[in-house]
CSV table of C-alpha atoms and ligand atoms in Angstrom, one decimal:
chain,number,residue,atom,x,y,z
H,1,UNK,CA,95.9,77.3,109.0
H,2,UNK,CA,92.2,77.0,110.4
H,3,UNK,CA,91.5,78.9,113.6
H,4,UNK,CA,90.0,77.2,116.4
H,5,UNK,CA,86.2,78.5,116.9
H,6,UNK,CA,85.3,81.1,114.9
H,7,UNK,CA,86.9,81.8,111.2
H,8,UNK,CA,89.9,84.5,111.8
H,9,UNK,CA,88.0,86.4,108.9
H,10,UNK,CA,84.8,84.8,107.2
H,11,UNK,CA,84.4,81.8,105.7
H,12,UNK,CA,84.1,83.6,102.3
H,13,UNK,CA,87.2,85.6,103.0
H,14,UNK,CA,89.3,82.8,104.9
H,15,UNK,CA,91.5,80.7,101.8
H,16,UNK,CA,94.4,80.0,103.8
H,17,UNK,CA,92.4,76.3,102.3
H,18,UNK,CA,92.4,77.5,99.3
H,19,UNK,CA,95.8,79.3,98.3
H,20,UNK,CA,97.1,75.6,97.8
H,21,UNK,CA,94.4,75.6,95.0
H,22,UNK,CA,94.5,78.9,93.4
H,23,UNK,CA,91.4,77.9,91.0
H,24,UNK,CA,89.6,76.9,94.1
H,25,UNK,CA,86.9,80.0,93.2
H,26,UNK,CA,89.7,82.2,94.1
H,27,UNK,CA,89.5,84.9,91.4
H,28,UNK,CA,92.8,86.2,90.1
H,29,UNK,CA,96.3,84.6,88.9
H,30,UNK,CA,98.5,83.3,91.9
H,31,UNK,CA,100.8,81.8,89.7
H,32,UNK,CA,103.1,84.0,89.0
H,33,UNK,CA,102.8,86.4,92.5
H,34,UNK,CA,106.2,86.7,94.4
H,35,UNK,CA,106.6,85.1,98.1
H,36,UNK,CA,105.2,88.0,100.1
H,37,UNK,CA,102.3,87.4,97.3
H,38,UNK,CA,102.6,90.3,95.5
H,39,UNK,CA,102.3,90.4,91.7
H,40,UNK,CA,103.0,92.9,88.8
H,41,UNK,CA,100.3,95.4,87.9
H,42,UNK,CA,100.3,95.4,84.1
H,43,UNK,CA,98.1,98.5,83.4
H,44,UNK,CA,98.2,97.9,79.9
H,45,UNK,CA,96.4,94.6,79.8
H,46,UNK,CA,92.9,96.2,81.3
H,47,UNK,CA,90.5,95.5,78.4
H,48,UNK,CA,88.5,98.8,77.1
H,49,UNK,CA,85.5,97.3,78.5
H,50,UNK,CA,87.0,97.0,81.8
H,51,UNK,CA,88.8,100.7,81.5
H,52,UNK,CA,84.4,101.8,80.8
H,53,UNK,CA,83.4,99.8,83.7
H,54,UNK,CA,85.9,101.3,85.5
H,55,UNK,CA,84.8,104.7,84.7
H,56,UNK,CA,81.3,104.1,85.3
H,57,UNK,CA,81.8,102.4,88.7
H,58,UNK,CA,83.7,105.9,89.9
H,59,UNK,CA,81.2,108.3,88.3
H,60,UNK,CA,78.4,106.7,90.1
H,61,UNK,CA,80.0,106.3,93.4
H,62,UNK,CA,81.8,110.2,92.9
H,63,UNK,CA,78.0,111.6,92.9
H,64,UNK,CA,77.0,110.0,96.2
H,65,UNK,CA,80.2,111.5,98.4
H,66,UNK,CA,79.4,115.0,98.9
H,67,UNK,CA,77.4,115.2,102.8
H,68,UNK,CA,78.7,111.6,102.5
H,69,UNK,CA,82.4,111.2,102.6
H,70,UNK,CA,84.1,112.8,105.4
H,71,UNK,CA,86.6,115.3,104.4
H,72,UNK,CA,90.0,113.6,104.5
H,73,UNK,CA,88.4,111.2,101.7
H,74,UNK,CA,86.8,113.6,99.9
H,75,UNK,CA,90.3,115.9,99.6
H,76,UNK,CA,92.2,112.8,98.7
H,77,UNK,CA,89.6,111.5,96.0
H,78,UNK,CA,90.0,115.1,94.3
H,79,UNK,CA,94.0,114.5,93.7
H,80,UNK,CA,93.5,110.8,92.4
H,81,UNK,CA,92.0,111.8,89.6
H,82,UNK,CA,90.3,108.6,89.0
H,83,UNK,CA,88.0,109.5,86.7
H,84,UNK,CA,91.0,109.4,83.8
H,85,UNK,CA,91.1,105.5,83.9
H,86,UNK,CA,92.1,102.0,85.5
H,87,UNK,CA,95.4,104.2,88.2
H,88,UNK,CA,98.7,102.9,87.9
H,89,UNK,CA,100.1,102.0,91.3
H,90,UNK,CA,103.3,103.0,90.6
H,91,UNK,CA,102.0,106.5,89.5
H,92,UNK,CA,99.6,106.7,92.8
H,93,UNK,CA,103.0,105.6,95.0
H,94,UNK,CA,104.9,108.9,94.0
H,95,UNK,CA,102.4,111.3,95.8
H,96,UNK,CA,101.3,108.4,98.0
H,97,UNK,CA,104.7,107.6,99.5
H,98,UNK,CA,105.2,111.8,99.9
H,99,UNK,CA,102.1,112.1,101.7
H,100,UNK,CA,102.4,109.3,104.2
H,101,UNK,CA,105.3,107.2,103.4
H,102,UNK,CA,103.2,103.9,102.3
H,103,UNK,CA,103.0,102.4,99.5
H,104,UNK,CA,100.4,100.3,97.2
H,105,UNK,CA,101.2,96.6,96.6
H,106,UNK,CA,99.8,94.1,93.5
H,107,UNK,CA,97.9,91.0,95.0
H,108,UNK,CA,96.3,88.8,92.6
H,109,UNK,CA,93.5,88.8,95.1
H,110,UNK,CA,92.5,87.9,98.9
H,111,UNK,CA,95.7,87.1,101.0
H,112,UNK,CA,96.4,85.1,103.8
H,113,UNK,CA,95.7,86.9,107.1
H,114,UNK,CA,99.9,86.7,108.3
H,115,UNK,CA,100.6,88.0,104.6
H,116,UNK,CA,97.8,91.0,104.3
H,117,UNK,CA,98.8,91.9,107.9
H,118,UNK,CA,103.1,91.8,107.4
H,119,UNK,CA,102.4,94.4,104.7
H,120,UNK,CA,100.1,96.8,106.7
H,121,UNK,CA,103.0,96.6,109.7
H,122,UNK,CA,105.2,97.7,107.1
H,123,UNK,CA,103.4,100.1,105.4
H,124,UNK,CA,102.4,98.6,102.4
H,125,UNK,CA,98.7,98.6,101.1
H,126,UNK,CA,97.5,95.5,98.8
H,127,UNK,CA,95.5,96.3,96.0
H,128,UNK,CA,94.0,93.4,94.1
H,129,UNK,CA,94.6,94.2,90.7
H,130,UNK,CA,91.4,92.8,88.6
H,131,UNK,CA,88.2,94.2,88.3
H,132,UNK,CA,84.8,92.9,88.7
H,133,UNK,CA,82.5,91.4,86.3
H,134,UNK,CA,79.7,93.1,84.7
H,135,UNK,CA,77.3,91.1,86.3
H,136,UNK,CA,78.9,92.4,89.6
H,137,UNK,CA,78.7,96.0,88.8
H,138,UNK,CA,76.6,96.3,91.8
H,139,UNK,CA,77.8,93.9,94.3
H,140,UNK,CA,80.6,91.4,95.2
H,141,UNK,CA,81.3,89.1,98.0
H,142,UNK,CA,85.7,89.6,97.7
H,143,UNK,CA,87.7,92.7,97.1
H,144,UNK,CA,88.7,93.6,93.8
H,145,UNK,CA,90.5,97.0,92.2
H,146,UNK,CA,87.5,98.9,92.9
H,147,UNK,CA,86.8,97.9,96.3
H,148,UNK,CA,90.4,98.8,97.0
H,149,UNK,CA,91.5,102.0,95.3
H,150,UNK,CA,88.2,103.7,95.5
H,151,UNK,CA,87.5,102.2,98.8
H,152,UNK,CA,90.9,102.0,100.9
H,153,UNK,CA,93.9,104.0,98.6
H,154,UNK,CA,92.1,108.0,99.7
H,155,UNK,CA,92.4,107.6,103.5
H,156,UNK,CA,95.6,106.7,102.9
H,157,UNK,CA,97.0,110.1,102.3
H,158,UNK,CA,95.6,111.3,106.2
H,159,UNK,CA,98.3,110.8,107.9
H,160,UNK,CA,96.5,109.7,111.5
H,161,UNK,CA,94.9,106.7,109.9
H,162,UNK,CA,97.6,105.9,107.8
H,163,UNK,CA,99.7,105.4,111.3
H,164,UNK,CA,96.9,103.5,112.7
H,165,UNK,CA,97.0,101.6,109.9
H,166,UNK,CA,100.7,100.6,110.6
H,167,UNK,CA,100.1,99.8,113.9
H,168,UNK,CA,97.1,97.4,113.5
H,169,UNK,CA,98.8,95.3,111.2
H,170,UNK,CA,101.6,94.9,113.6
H,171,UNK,CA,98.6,94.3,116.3
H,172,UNK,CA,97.0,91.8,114.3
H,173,UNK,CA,99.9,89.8,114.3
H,174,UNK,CA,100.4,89.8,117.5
H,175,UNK,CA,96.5,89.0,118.0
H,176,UNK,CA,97.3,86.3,116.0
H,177,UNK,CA,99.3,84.7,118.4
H,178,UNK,CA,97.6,85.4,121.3
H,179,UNK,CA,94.7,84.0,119.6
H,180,UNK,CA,92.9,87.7,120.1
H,181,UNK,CA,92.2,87.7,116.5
H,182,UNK,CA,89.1,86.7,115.7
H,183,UNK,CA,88.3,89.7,118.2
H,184,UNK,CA,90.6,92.3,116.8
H,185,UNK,CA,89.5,91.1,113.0
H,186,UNK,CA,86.2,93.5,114.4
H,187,UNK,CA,87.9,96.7,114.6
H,188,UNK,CA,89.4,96.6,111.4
H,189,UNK,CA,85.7,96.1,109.9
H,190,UNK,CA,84.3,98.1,112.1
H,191,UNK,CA,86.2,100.9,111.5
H,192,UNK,CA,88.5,100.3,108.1
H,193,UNK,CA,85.6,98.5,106.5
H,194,UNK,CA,82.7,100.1,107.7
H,195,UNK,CA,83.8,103.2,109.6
H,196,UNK,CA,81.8,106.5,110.3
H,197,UNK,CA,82.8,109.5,111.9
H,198,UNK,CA,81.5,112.5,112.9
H,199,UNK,CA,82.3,115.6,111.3
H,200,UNK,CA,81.1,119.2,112.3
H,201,UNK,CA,77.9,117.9,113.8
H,202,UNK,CA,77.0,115.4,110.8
H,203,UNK,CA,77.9,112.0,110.4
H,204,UNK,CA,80.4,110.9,107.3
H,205,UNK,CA,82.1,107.3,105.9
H,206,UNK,CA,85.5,106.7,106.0
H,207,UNK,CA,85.0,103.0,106.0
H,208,UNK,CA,86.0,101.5,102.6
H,209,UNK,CA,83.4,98.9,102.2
H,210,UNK,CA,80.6,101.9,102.9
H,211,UNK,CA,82.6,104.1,100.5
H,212,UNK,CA,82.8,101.9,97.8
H,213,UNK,CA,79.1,100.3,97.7
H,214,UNK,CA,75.9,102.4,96.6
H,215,UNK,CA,74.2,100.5,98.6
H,216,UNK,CA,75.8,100.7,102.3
H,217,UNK,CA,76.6,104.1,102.0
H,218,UNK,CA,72.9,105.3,101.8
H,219,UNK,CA,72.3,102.2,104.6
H,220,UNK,CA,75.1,103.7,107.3
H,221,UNK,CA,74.4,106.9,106.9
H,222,UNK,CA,70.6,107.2,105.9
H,223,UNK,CA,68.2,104.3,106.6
H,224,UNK,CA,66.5,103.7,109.7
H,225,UNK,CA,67.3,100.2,110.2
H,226,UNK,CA,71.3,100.1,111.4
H,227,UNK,CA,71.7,101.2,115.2
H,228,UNK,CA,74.6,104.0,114.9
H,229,UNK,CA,77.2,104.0,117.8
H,230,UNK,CA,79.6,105.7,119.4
H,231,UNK,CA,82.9,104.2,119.0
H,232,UNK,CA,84.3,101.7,121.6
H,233,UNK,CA,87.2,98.8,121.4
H,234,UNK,CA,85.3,96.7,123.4
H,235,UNK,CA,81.9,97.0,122.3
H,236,UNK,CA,83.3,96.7,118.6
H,237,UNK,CA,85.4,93.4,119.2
H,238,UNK,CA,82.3,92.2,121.2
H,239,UNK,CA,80.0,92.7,118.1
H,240,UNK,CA,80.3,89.9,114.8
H,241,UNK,CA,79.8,91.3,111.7
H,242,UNK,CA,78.6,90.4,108.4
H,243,UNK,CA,79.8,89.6,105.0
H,244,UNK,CA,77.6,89.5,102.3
H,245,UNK,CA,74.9,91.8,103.7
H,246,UNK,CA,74.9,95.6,104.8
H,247,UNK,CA,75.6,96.0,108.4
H,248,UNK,CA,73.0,96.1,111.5
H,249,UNK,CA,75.4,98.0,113.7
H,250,UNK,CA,78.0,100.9,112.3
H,251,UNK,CA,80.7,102.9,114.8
H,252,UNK,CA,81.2,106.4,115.0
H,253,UNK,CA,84.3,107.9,115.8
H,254,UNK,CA,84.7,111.6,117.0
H,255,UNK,CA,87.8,111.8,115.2
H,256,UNK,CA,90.9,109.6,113.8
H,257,UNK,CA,93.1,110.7,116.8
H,258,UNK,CA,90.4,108.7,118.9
H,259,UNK,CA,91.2,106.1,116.5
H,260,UNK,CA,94.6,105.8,116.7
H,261,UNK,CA,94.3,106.9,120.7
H,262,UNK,CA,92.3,104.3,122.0
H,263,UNK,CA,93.9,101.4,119.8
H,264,UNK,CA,97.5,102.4,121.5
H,265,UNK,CA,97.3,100.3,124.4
H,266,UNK,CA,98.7,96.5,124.6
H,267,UNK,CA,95.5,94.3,123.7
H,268,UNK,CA,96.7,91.7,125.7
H,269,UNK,CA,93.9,92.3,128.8
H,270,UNK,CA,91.4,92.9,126.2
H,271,UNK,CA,91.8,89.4,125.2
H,272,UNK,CA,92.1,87.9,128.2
H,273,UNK,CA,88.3,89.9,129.3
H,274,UNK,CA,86.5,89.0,126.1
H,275,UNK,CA,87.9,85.2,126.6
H,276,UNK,CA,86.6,85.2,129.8
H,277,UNK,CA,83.5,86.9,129.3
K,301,HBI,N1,93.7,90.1,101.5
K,301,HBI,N2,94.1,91.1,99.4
K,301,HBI,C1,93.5,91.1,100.7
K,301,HBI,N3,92.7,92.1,101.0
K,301,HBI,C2,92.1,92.2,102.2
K,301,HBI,O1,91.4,93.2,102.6
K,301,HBI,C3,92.3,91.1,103.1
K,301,HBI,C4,93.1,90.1,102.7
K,301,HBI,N4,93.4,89.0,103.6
K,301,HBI,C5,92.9,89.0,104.9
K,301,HBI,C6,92.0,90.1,105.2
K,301,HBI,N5,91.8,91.1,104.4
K,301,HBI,C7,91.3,90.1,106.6
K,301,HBI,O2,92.1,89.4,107.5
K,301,HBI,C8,91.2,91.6,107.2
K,301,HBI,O3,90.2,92.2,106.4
K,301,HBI,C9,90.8,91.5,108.6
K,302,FE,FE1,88.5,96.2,102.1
């Protein structure tokens, strides 16, 4: 279901094309997935070689948090514990579904927007389930296992964010049929994706693709190049975003209650100003 005007999410990122054609350079096996698109996570099949690459992955990205990660991650990465191997969702959904009552799902990979967005709304987190390549140990364009456990799964257990959480997916379906998507599509990179925030005077990630990338987490929080500011709704939804390349602009929140606060309110008007800006 192509959008009118801009892609809902990018090009790269849009398959509702492609889920017809699973091989259509869609990594991972749509075959056998349910009809919410959700598939069994067999933990035993990870090669050894994947269960090293794992490991390496988390031990290189575990040295860069500290005066990096803001708190809530940090805390949360502690109990995860995944330094022992590939996790087992259904082991993580004990403590996870204690902490915050949500719960990790098994895509096979990127799922259509309506899909991804149903399960947020109902407190449900998809995890694609395969790893990257070798030759993408240091970058890749989609999400894969470690992009979404490292990246996403820790913020989950902060209870603010994990409501916030909630209640953009059921925004985003309602942006969806206001046609507000490709505006509210923003936020969620801006702050999910790409989030800072600042803690006790400095500023820290909480945005999964910053946490879980080498690379953009010593961009956001230490080059010169990205501007850095304050969070806004407006400004955000007003401001496109990139892909496949480190950011130009990152948000900072003064806490997740600003988050959750300043999301509250009916988007509706929003729309309706950016539409008519
Ligand atoms: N599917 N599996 C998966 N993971 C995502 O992060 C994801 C998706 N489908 C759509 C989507 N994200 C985007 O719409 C959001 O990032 C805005
Ligand atoms: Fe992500």
């Amino acid at each position: 279901m192509q959008n009118e005007g801009m892609q809902t999410t990018p090009a790269a990122f849009d398959i509702s094309a492609k889920t017809h054609n699973p091989n259509a350079g869609l990594r991972g096996n749509y075959a056998d997935m349910a009809a919410d698109f959700t598939v069994r996570q067999h933990v035993g099949d990870y090669t050894s070689e994947e269960q090293a690459r794992w490991l390496r992955l988390v031990a290189r990205q575990l040295a860069l948090l500290p005066t990096r990660a803001c708190r809530e991650f940090i805390d949360a990465v502690a109990k995860l514990d995944m330094q022992r191997g590939i996790p087992d969702f259904a082991t993580v959904n004990v403590a996870l579904n204690a902490a915050t009552n949500w719960q990790l799902v098994a895509v096979p990979g990127l799922v259509p927007d309506d899909v991804f967005f149903t399960h947020l709304a109902n407190r449900r987190f998809p995890v694609t389930v395969w790893l990257r390549s070798e030759a993408e140990f240091d970058y890749i364009v989609e999400p894969d296992i470690f992009h979404d456990f490292f990246g996403h799964v820790p913020m989950l257990f902060t209870p603010v964010y994990a409501d916030h959480l909630q209640a953009y997916g059921h925004g985003a379906l309602k942006a969806k049929r206001l046609g507000g998507l490709d505006w509210l599509a923003r936020l969620y990179w801006y702050t999910i994706e790409f989030g800072l925030i600042r803690e006790s005077g400095e500023i820290r990630a909480y945005g999964a693709g910053v946490l879980s990338s080498p690379k953009e987490l010593i961009h956001a929080l230490e080059s010169a190049a990205p501007r850095r500011r304050p969070f806004d709704v407006m400004t955000i939804m007003r401001t496109p975003f990139l892909i496949d390349d480190v950011q130009s602009s990152y948000f900072i929140l003064e806490s997740f209650e600003q988050l959750h606060h300043d999301t509250a309110p009916d988007f509706t008007p929003y729309y309706t100003a950016l539409r008519n800006a």
